[in-house]
Coordinates of N, CA, C and O in Angstrom, one line a residue:
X1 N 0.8 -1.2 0.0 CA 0.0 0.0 0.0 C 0.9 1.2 0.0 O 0.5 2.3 -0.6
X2 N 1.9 1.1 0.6 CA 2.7 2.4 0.6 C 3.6 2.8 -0.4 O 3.9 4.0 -0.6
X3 N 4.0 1.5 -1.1 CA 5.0 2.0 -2.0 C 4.1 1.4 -3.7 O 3.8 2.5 -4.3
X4 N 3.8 0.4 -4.3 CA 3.5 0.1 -5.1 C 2.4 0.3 -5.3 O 2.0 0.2 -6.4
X5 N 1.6 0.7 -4.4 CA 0.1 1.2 -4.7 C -0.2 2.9 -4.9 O -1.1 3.5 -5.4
X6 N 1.0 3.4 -4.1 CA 1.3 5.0 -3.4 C 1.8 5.6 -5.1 O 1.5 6.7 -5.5
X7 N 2.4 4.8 -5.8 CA 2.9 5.3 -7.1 C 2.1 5.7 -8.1 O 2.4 4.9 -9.0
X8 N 1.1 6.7 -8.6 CA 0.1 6.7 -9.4 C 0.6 5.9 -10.9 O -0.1 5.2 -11.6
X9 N 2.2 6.2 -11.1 CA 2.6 5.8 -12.2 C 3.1 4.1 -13.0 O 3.5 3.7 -14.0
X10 N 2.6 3.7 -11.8 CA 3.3 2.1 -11.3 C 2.5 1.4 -11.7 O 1.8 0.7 -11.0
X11 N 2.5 1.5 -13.3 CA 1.2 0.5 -14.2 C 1.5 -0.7 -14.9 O 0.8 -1.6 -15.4
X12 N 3.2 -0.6 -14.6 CA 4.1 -1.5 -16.1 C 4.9 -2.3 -14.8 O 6.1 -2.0 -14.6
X13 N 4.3 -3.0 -14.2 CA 5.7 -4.1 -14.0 C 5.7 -5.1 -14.4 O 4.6 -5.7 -14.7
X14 N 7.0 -5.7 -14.7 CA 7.4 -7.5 -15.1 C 6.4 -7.9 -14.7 O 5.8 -7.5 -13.7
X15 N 5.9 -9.1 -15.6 CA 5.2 -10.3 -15.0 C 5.5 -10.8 -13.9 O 4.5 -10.9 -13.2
X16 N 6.7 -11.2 -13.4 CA 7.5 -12.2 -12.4 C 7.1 -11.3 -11.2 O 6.6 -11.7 -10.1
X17 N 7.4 -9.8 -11.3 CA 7.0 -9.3 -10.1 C 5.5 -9.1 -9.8 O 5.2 -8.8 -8.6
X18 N 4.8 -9.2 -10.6 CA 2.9 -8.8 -10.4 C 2.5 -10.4 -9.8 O 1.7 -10.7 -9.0
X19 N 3.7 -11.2 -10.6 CA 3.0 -12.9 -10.2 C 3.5 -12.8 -8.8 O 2.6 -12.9 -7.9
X20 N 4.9 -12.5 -8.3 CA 5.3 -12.5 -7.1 C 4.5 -11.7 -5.8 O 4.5 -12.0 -4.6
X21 N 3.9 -10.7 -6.2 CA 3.0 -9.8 -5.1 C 2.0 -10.6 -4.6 O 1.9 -10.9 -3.4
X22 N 0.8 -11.2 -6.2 CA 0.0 -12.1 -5.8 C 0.2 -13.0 -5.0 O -0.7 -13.2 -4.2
X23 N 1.1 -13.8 -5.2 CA 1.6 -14.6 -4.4 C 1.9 -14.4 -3.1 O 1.6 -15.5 -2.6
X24 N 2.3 -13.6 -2.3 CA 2.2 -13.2 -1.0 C 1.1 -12.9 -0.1 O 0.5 -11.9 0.0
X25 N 1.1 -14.0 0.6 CA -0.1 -14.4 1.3 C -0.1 -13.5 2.7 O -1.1 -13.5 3.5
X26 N 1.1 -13.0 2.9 CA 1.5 -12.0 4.0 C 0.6 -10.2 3.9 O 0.5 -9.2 4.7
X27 N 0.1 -10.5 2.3 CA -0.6 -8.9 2.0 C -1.6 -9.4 1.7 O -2.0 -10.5 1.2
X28 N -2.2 -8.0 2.4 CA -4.0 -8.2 2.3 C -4.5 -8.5 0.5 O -4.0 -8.1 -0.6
X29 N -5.6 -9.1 0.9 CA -5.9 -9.5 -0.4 C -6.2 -8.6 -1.4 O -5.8 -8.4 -2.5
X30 N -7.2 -7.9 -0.6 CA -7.7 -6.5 -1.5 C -6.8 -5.5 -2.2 O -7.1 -4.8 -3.2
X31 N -5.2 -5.7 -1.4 CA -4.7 -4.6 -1.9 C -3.6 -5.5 -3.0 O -2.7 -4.9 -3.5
X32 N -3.8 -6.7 -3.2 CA -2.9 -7.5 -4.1 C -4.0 -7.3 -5.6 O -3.6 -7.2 -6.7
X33 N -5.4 -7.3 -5.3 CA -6.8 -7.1 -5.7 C -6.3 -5.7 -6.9 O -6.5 -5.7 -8.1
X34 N -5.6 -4.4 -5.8 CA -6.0 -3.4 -6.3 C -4.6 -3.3 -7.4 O -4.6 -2.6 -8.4
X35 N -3.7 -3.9 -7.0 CA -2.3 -3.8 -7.0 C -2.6 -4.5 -8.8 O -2.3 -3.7 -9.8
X36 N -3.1 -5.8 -9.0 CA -3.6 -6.4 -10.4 C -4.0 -5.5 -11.0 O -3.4 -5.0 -12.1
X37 N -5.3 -4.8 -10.5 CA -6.4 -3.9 -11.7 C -5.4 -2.9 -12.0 O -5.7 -2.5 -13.1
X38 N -4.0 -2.1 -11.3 CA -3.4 -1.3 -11.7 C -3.0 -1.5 -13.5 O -3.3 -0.7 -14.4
X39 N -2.3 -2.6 -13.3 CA -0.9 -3.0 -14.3 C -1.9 -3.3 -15.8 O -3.1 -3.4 -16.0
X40 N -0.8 -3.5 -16.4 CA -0.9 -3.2 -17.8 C -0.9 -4.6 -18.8 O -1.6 -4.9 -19.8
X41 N 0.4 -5.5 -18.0 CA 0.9 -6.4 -18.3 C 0.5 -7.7 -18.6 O 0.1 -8.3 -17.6
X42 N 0.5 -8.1 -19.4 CA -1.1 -9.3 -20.2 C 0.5 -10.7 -19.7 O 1.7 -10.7 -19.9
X43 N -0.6 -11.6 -18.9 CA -0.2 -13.0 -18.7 C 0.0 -14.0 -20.0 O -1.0 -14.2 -20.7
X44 N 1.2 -14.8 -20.1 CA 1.2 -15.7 -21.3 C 0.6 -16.8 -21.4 O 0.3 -17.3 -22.5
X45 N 0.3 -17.5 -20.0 CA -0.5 -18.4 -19.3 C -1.1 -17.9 -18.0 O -0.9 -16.9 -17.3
X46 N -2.0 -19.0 -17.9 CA -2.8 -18.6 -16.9 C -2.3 -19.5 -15.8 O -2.9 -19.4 -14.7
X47 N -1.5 -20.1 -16.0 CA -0.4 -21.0 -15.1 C 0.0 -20.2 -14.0 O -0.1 -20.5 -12.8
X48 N 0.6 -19.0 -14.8 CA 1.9 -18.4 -13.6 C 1.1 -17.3 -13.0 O 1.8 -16.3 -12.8
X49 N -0.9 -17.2 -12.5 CA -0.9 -16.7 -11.8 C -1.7 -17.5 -10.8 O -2.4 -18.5 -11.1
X50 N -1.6 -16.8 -9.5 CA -2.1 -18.1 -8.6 C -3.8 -17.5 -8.6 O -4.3 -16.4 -8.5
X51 N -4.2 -19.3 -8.7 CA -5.9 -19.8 -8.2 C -6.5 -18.4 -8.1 O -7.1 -17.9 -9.1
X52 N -6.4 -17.9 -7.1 CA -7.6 -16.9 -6.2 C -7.8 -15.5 -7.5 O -8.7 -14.7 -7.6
X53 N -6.7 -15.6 -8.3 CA -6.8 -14.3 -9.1 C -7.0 -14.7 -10.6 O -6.9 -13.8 -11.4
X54 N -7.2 -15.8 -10.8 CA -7.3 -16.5 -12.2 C -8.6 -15.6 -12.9 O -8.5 -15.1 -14.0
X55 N -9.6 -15.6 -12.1 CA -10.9 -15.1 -12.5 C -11.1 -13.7 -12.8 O -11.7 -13.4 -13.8
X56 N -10.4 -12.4 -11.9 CA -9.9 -11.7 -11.4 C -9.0 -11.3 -12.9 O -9.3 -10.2 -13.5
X57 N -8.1 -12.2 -13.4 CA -7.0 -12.1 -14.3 C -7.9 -11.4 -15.4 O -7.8 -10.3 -16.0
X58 N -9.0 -12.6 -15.5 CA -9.9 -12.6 -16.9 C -10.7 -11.5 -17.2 O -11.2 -11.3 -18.3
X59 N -10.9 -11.1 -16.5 CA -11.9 -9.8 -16.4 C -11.4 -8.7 -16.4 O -12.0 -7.7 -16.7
X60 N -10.2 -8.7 -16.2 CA -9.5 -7.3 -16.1 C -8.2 -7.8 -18.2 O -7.3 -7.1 -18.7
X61 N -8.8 -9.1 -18.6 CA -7.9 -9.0 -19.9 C -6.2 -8.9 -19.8 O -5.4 -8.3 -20.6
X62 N -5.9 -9.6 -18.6 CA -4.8 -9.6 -18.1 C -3.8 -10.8 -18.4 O -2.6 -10.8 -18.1
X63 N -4.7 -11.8 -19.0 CA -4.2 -12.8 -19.5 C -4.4 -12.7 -21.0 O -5.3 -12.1 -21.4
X64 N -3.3 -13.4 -21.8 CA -2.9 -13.4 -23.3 C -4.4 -14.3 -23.3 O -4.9 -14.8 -22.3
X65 N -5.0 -14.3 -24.6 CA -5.9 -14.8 -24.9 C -5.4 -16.1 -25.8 O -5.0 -15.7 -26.9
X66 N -5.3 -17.6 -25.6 CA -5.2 -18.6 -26.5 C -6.8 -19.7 -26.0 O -7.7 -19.5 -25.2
X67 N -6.6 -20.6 -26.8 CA -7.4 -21.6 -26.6 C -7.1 -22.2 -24.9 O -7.9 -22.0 -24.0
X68 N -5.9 -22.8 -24.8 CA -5.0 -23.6 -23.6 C -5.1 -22.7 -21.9 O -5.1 -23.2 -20.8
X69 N -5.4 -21.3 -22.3 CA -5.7 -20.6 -21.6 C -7.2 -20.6 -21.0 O -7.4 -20.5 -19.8
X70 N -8.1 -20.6 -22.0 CA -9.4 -21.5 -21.8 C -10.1 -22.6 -20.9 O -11.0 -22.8 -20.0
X71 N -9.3 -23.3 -21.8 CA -9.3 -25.0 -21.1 C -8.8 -24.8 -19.4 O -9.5 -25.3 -18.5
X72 N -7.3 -24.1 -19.1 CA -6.9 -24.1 -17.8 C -8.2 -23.7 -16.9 O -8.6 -24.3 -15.9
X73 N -9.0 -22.1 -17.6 CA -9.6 -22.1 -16.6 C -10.7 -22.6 -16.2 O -11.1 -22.4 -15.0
X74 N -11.5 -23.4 -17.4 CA -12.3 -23.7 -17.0 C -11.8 -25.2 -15.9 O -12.7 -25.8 -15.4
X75 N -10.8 -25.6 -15.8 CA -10.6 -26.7 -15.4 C -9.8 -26.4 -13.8 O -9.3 -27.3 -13.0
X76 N -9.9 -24.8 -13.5 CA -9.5 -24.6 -11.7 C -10.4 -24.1 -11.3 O -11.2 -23.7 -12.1
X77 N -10.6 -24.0 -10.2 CA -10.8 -24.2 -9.1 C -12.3 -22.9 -9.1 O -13.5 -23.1 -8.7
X78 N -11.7 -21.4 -9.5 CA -12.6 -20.1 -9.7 C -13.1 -20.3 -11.0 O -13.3 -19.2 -11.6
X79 N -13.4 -21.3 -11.6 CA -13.9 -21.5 -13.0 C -15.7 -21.2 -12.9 O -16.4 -21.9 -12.2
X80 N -16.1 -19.9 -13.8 CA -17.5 -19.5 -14.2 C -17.6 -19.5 -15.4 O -16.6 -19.1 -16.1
X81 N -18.7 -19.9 -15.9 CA -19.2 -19.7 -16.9 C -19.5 -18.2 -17.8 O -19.5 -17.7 -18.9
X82 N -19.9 -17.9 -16.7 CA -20.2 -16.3 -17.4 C -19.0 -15.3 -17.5 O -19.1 -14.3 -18.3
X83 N -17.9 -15.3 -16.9 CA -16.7 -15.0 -16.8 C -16.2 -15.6 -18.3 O -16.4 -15.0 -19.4
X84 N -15.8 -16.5 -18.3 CA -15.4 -17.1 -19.4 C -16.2 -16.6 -20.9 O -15.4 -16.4 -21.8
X85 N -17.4 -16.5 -21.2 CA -18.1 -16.2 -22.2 C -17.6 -14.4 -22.1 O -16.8 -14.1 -23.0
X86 N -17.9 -13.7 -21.5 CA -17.6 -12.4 -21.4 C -16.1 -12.1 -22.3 O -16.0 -11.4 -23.3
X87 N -14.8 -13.4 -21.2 CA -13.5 -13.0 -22.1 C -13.7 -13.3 -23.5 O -13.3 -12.7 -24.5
X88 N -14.2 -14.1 -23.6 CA -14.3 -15.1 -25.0 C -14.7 -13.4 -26.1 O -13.9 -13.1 -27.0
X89 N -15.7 -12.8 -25.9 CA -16.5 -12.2 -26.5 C -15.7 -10.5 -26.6 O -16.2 -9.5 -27.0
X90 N -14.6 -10.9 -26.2 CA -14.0 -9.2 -25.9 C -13.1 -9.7 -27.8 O -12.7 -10.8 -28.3
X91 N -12.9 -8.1 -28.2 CA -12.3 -7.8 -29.2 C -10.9 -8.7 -29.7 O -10.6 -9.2 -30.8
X92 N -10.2 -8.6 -28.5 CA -8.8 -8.9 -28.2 C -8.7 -10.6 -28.8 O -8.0 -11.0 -29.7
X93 N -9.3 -11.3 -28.2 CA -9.5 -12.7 -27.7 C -10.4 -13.3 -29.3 O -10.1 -14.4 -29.8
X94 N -11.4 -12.7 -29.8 CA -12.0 -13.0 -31.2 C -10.6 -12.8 -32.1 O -10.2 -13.7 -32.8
X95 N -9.9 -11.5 -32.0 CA -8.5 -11.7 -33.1 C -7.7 -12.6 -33.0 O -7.1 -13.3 -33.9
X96 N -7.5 -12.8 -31.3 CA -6.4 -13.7 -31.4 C -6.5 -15.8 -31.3 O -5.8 -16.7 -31.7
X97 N -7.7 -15.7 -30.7 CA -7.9 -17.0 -30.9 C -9.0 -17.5 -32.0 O -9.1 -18.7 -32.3
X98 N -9.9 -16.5 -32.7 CA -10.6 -16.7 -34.2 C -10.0 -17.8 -35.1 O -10.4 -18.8 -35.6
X99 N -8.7 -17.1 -35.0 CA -8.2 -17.7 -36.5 C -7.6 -18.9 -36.4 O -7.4 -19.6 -37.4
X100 N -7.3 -19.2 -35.1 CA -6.6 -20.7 -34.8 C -7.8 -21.9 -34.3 O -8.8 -21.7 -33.6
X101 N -7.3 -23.2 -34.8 CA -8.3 -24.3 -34.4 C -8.4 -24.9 -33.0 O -7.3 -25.2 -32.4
X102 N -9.1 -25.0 -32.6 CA -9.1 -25.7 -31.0 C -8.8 -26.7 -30.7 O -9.1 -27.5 -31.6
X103 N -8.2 -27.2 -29.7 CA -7.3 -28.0 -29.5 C -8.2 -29.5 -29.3 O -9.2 -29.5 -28.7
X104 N -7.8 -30.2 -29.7 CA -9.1 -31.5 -29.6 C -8.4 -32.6 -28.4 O -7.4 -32.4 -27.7
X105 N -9.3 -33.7 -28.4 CA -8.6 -34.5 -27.5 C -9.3 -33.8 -26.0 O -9.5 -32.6 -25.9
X106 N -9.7 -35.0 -24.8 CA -10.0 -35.2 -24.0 C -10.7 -33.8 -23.0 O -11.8 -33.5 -22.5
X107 N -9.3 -33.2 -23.1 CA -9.2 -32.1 -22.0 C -10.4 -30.6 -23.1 O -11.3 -29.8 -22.8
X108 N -9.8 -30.9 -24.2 CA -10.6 -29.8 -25.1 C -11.7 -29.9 -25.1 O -12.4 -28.9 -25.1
X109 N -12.2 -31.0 -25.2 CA -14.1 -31.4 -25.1 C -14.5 -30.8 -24.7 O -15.4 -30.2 -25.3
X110 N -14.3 -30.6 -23.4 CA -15.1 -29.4 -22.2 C -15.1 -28.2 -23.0 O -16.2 -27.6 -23.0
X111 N -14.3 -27.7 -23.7 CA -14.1 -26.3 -24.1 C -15.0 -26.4 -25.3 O -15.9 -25.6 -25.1
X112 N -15.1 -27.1 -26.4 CA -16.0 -27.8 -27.4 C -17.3 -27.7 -27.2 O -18.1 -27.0 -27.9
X113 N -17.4 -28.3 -26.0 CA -18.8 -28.3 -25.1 C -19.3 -27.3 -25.0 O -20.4 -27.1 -25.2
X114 N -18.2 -26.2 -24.4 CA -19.0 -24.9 -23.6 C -19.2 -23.9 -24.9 O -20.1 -23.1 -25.0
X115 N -18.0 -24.2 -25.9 CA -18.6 -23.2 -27.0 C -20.0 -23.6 -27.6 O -21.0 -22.9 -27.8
X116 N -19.8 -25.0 -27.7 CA -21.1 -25.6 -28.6 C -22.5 -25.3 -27.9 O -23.5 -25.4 -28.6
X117 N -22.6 -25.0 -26.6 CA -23.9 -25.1 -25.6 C -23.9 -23.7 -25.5 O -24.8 -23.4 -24.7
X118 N -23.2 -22.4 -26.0 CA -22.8 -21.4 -25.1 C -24.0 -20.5 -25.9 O -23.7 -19.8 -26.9
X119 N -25.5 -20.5 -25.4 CA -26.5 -19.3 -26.1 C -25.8 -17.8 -25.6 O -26.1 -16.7 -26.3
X120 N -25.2 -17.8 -24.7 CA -25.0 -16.5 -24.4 C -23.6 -16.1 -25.0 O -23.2 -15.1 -24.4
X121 N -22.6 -16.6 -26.4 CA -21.8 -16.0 -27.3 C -23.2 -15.7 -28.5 O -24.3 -16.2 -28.9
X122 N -22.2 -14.3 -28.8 CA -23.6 -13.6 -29.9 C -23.1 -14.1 -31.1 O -21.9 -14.3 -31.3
X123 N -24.1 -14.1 -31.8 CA -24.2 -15.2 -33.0 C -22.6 -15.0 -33.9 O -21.7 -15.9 -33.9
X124 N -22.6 -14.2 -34.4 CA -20.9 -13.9 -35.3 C -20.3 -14.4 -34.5 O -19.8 -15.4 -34.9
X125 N -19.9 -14.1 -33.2 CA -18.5 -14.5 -32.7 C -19.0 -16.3 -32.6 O -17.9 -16.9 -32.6
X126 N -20.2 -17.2 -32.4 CA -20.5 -17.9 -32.3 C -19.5 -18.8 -33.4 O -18.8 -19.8 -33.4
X127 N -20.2 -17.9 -34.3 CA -19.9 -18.7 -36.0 C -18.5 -18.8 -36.3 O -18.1 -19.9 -36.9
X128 N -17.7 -17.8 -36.1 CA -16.2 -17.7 -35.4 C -15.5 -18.7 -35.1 O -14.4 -19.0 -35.5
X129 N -16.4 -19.2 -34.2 CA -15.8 -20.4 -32.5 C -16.3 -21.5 -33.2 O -15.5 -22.4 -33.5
X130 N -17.0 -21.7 -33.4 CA -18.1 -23.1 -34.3 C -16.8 -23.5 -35.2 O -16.3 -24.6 -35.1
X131 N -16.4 -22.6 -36.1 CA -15.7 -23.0 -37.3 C -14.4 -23.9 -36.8 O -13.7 -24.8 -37.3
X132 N -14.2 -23.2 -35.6 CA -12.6 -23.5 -35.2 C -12.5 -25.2 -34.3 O -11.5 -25.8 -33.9
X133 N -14.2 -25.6 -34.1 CA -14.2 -27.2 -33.5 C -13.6 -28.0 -34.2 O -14.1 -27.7 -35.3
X134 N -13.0 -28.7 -34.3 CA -12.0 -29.8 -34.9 C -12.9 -30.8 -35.0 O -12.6 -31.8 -35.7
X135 N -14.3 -30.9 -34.3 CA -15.3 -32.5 -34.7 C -16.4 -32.2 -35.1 O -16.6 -31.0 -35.0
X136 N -17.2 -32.9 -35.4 CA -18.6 -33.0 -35.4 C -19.3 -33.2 -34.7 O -18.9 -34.2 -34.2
X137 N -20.4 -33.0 -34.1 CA -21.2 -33.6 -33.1 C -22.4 -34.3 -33.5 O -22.9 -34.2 -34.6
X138 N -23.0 -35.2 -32.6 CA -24.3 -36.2 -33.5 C -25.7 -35.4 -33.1 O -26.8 -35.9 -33.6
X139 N -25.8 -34.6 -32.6 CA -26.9 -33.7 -32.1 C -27.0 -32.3 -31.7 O -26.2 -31.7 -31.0
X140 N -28.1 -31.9 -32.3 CA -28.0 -30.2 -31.5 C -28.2 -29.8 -30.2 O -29.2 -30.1 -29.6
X141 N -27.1 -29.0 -29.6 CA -27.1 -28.7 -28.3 C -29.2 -27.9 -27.9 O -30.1 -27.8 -28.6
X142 N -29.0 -27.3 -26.5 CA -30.0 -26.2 -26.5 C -30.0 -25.1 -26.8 O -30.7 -24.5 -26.0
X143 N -29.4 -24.6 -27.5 CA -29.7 -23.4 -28.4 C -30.6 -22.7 -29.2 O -31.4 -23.3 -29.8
X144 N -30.4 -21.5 -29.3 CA -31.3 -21.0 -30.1 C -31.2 -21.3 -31.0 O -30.4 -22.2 -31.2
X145 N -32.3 -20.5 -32.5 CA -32.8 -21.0 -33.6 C -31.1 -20.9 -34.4 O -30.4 -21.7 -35.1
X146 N -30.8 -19.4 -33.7 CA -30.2 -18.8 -35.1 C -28.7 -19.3 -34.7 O -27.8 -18.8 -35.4
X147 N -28.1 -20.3 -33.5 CA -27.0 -21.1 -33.4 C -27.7 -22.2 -34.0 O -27.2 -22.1 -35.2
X148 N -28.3 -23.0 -34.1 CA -28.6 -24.4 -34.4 C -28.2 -23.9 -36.3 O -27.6 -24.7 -37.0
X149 N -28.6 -22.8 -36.9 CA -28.8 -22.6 -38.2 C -27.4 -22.3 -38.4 O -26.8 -22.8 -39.3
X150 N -26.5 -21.5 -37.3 CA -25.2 -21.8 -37.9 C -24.4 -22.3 -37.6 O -23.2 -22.0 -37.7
X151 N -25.3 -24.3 -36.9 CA -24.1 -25.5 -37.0 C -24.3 -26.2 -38.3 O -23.5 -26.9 -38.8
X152 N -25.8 -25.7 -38.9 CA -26.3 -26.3 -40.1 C -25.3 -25.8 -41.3 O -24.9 -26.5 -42.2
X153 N -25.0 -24.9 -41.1 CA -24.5 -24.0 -42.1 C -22.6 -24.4 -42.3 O -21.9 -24.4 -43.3
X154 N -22.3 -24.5 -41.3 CA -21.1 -24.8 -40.4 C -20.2 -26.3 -40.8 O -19.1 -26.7 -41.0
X155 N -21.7 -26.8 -40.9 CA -21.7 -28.9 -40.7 C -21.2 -29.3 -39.6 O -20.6 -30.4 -39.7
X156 N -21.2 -28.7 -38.5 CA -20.9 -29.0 -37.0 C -21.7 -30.2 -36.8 O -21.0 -31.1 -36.4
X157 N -23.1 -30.4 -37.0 CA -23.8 -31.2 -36.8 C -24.7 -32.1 -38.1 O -25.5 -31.6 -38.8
X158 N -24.2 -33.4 -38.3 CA -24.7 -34.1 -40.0 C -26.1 -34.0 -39.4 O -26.6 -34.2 -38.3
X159 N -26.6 -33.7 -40.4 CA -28.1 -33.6 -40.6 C -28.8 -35.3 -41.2 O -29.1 -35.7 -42.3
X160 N -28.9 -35.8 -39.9 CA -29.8 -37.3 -39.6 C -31.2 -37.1 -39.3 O -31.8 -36.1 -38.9
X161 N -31.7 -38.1 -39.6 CA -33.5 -38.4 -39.0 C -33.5 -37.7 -37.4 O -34.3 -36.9 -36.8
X162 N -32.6 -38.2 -37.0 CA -32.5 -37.9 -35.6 C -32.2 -36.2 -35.2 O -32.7 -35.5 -34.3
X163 N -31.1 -36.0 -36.0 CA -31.0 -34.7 -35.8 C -31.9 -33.1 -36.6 O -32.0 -31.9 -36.4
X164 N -32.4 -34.0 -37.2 CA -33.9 -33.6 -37.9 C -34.7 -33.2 -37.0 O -35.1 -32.0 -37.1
X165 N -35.1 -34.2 -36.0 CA -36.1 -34.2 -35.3 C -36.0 -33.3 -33.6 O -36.8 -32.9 -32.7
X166 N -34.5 -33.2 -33.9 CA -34.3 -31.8 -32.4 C -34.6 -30.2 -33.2 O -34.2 -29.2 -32.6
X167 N -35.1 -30.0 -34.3 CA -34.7 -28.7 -34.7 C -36.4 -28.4 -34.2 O -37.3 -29.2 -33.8
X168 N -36.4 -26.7 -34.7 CA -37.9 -26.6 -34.5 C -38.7 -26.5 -35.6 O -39.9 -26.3 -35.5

């Protein structure tokens, strides 16, 4: 509080040292809290910051946006749903993970999942995320009309008797 928070100008530190403050369980939380929303400095992973601020990270765009960064969080501990769709839908994060394919295999499913189920991504950035699933799925999630029309569109989902029969 006295010296790193006292500094109006003290927006730009190293990673190692923003990771190290959080880390110190000897400072109040709030002001490790205020000490984050200060800085400027975008995380490469969401690894090197600890649990309690993962969430905290995402909201303030403090973490580099990839797919892997995704998956981590939905897979600790402060993992929300609505947190997550929010980062997903910010400017930064549609340029940078748009154009790359999602990572498939076990751990990615979940991520697969949350895009493929997610009514609350708005339709473009939807169609975006849709493109970048690496599988198919055998059925349409619960979604609206106008996601179901662009897994049709997409071929996210083969159009069967069965999958015929979930549309409206």
């Amino acid at each position: 509080a006295d010296v790193l928070l006292a500094l109006p100008a003290n927006t730009d530190e190293d990673i190692s040292a923003i990771a190290a403050v959080l880390a110190r369980d000897d400072v109040e939380h709030d002001l490790r809290v205020e000490f984050l929303n200060k800085q400027t400095a975008i995380f490469p992973s969401l690894n090197d910051i600890p649990t309690e601020f993962q969430r905290l990270a995402l909201e303030g765009n403090h973490v580099e946006p990839t797919w892997d960064n995704c998956v981590q969080f939905m897979s600790s501990g402060v993992y929300e749903p609505d947190v997550l769709t929010s980062y997903m839908q910010t400017q930064k994060a549609v340029a940078a993970i748009g154009p790359r394919m999602m990572p498939d295999g076990e751990p990615a499913l979940v991520l697969q999942r949350f895009v493929l189920n997610n009514d609350g991504i708005g339709d473009p950035i939807y169609r975006v995320y849709v493109r970048r699933i690496p599988i198919k799925f055998t059925g349409f999630p619960d979604v609206g009309s106008s996601k179901k029309s662009i897994l049709i569109e997409e071929r996210k989902v083969p159009f069967t008797p069965t999958s015929f029969q979930q549309l409206d």
